[in-house]
XYZ file of C-alpha atoms in Angstrom:
312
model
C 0.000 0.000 0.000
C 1.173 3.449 -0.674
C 1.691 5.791 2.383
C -0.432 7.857 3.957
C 1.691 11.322 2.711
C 1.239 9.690 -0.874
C -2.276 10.221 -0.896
C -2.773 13.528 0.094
C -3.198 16.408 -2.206
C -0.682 19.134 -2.241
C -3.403 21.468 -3.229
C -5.026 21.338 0.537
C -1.864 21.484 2.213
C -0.906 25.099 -0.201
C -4.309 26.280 0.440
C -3.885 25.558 4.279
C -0.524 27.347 4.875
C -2.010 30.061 2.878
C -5.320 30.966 5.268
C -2.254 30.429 8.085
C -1.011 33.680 6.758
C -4.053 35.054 6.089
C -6.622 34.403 8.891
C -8.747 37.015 7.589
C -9.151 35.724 4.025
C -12.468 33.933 2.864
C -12.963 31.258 0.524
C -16.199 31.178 -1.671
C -18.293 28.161 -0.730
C -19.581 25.872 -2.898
C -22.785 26.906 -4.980
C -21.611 30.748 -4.637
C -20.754 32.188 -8.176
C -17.451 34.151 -9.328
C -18.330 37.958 -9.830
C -19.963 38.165 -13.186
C -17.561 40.664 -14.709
C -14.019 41.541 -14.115
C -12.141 44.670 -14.830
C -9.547 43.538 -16.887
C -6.949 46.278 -17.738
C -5.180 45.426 -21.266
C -3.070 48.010 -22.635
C -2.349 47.449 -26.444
C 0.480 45.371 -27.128
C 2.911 45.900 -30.269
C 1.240 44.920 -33.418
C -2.189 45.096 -32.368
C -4.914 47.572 -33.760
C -4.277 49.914 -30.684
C -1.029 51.378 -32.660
C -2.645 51.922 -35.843
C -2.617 55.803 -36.221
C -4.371 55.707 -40.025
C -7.212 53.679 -38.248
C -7.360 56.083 -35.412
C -7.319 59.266 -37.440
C -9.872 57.609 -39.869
C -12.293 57.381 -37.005
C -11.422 60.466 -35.215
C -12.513 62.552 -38.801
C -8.831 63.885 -38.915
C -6.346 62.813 -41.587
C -2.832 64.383 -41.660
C -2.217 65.727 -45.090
C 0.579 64.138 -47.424
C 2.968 65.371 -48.279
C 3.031 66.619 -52.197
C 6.160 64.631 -52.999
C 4.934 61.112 -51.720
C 2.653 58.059 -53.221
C 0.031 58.231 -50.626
C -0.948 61.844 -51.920
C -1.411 61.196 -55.753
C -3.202 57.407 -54.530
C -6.090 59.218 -53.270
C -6.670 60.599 -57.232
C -6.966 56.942 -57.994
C -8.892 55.621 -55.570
C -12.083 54.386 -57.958
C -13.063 51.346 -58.950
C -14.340 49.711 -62.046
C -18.546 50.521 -61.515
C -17.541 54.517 -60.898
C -15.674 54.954 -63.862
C -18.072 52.721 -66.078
C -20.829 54.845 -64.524
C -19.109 58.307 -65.189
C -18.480 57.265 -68.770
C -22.148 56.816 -69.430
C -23.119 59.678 -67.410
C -20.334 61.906 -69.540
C -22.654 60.966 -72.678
C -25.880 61.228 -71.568
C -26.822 64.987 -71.349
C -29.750 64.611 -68.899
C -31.425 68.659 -68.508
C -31.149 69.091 -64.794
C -28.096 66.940 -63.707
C -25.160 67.863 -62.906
C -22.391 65.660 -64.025
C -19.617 66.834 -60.734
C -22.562 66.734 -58.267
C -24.543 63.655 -60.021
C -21.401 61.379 -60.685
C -18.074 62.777 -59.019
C -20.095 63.351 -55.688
C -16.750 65.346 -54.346
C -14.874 62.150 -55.467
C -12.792 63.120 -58.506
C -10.575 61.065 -59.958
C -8.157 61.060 -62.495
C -7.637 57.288 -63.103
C -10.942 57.706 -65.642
C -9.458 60.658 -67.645
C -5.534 59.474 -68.144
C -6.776 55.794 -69.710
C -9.336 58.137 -71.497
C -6.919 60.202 -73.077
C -4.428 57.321 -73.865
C -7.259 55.188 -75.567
C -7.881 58.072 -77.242
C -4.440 59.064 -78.455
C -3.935 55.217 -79.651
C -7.410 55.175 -81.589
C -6.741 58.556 -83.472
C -3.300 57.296 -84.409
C -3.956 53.709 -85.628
C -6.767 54.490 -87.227
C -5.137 57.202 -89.402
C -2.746 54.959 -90.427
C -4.772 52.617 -91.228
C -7.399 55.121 -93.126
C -4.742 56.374 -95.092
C -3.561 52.372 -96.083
C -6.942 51.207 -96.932
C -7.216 54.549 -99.710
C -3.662 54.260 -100.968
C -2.764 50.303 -101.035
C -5.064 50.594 -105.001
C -1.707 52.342 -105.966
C 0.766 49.858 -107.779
C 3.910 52.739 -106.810
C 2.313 53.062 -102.703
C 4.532 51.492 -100.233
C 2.873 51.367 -96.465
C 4.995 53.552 -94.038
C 3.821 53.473 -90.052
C 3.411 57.135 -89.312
C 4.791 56.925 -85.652
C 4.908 60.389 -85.268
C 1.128 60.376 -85.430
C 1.190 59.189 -81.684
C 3.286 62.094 -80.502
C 0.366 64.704 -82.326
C -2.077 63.247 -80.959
C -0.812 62.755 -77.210
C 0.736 66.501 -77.416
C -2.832 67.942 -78.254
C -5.096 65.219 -76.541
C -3.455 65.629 -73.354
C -2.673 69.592 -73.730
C -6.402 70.001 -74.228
C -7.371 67.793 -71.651
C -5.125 70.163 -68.807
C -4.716 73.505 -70.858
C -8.165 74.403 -71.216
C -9.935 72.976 -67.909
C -6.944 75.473 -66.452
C -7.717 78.195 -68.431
C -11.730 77.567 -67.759
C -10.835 77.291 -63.635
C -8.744 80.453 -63.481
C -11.631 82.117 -65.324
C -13.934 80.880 -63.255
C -11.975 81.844 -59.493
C -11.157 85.440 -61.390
C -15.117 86.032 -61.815
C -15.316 84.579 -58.245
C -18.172 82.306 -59.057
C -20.392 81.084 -56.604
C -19.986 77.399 -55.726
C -16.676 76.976 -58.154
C -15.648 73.330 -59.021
C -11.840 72.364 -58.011
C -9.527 72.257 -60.479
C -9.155 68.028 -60.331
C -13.016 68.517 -60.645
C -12.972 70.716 -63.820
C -10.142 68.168 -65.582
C -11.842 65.169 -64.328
C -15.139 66.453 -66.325
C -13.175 67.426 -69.026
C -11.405 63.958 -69.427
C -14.277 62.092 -68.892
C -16.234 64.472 -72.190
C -13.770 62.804 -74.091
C -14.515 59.765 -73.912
C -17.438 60.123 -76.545
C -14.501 60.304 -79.110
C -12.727 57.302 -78.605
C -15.317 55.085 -80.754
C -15.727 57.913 -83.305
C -12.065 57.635 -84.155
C -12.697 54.075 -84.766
C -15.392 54.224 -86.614
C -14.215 57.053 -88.906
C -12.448 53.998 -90.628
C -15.536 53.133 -92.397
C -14.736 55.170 -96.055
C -17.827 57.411 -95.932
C -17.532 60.749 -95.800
C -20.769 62.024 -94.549
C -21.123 59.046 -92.146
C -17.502 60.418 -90.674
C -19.210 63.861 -90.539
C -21.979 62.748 -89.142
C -20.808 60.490 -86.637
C -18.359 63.321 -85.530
C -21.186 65.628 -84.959
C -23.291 63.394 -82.947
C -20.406 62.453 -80.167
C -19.209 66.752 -79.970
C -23.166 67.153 -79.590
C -23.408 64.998 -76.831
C -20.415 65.401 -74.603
C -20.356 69.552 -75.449
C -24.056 69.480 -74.299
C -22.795 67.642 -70.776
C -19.961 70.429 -70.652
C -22.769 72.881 -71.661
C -24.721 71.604 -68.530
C -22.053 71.425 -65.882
C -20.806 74.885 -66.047
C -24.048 76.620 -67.157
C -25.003 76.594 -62.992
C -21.630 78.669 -62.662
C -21.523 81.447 -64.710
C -25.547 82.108 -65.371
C -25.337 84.216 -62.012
C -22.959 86.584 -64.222
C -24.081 88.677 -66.842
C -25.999 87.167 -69.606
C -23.125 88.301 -72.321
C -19.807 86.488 -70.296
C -22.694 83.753 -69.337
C -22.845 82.802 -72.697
C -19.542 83.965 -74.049
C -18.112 81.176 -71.808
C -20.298 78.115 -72.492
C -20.055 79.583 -76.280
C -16.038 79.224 -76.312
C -16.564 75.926 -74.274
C -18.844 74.063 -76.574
C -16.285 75.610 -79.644
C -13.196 74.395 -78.478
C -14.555 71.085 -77.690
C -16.344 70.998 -81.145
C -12.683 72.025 -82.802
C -10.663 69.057 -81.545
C -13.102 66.484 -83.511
C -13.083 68.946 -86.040
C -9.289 69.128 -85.943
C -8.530 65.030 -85.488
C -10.931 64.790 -88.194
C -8.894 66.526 -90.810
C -5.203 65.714 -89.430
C -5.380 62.246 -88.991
C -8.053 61.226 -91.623
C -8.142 63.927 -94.145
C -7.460 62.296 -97.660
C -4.087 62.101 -99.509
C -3.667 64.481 -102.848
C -4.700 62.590 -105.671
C -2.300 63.090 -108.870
C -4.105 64.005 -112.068
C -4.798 61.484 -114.869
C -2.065 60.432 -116.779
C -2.365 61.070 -119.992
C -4.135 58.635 -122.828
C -1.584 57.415 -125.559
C -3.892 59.088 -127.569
C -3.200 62.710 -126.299
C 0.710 61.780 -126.393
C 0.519 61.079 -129.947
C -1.709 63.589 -130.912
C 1.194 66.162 -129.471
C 3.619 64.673 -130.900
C 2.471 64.753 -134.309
C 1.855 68.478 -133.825
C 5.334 69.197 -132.603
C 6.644 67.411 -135.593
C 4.169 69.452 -137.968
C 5.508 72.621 -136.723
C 9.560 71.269 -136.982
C 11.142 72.988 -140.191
C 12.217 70.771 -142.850
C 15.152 71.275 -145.138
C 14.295 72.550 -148.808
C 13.526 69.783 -151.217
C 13.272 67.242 -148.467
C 10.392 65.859 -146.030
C 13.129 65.321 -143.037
C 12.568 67.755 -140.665
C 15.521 69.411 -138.197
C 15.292 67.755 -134.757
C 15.698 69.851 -132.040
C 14.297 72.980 -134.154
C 11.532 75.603 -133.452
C 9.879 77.162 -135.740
C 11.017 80.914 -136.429
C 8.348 83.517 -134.564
């Protein structure tokens, strides 16, 4: 048999030598709960949540502004996903009388993810096409020998994208000058200008079809549209000026907009000079035999002098 110290649990004899120490102490009885809660003080350790200081200012209301030289500052002007920008697209070609395309679609969110892929599909269409519009009228010519006009890409990026930041400048400084009420930002004005262009990108594709007046017409349906969104943005701004500027400005902004297509139109797809008809063997003999009627011949003799003129 084991021994009697064996058997005994150590627990008891701790438990004893501590309520020796302690006379005072109590010990819950059985059936008697634990408190039901328990202040637990947990400070946060490294790597938890509690150090996060973008989560904290995020909740607080309060973000520190970046800095203009870091990532984090120009990430914010690309924070959009796929359903805004399809969404802004459409609503950049649907002219709707009484919306608003900044306060409809950008909603204080501009981006500028939407207008830079805009432009660049743009600039790519305009060039390729050309090429190819110029290869589809030429390649009937035995002598024509297809070139790629490279340089095409560097027009059409140099105005696309000069339009697309020029102009929405020049429109926002005009706009702050006349200190108009309720003013659009200046990423708000090129966003809406970038996204107007997008009505352009399948026009340039379809001016490959050799129609004139289909390329004409097509080119006045997508200015129509996206000037009539610009049209309808920036009327709310300047109608509280006088009626004269009022107009004056969405005149010049519906213009310029309507002179690009008119512009890519005639660069990029206007039609090589044709050379005139060769002439008919007929014509070539018929002038010879009258330069050889007019040669003088020697006396007594039907051989005429080459390389003669008759005397005037």
């Amino acid at each position: 048999m084991a021994a009697p110290d064996e058997l005994r649990f150590q627990e008891f004899e701790e438990a004893a030598e501590l309520l020796a120490a302690t006379p005072d102490a109590t010990t819950p009885r059985a059936g008697e709960g634990r408190p039901s809660h328990a202040a637990v003080d947990v400070g946060p350790e490294e790597g938890e949540p509690g150090d996060d200081t973008d989560t904290t200012e995020l909740l607080g209301g309060q973000r520190r502004p970046r800095s203009f030289w870091t990532f984090e500052y120009y990430q914010a002007f690309f924070d959009v996903d796929t359903r805004q920008v399809l969404e802004r697209i459409k609503g950049s070609v649907t002219p709707l009388p009484g919306k608003n395309f900044v306060r409809h679609h950008l909603r204080n969110n501009p981006d500028l993810y939407g207008p830079f892929w805009i432009c660049a599909t743009l600039v790519f269409a305009l060039a390729i096409s050309g090429n190819l519009s110029h290869l589809t009228e030429k390649r009937a010519s035995p002598a024509y020998r297809y070139s790629p006009q490279f340089h095409n890409v560097t027009i059409a990026a140099t105005l696309i994208y000069c339009y697309a930041w020029l102009v929405p400048l020049a429109l926002w400084g005009f706009l702050r000058w006349r200190q108009s009420p309720g003013a659009y930002s200046f990423l708000e004005t090129v966003c809406v200008y970038g996204y107007s262009l997008s009505a352009y990108v399948p026009t340039a594709v379809l001016w490959l079809i050799p129609a004139a007046w289909l390329q004409w017409l097509l080119l006045a349906l997508a200015a129509l549209l996206s000037a009539s969104v610009l049209a309808l943005t920036f009327w709310p701004l300047v109608r509280a000026d006088s009626r004269a500027t009022a107009l004056a400005v969405v005149a010049a902004v519906v213009s310029l907009h309507a002179l690009l297509a008119v512009g890519c139109k005639l660069y990029f797809f206007q039609r090589p000079p044709s050379a005139g008809p060769a002439p008919s063997p007929l014509h070539a003999t018929a002038g010879a035999e009258g330069l050889r009627s007019h040669a003088p011949q020697l006396p007594g003799t039907n051989v005429s002098l080459p390389g003669t003129h008759p005397a005037r």
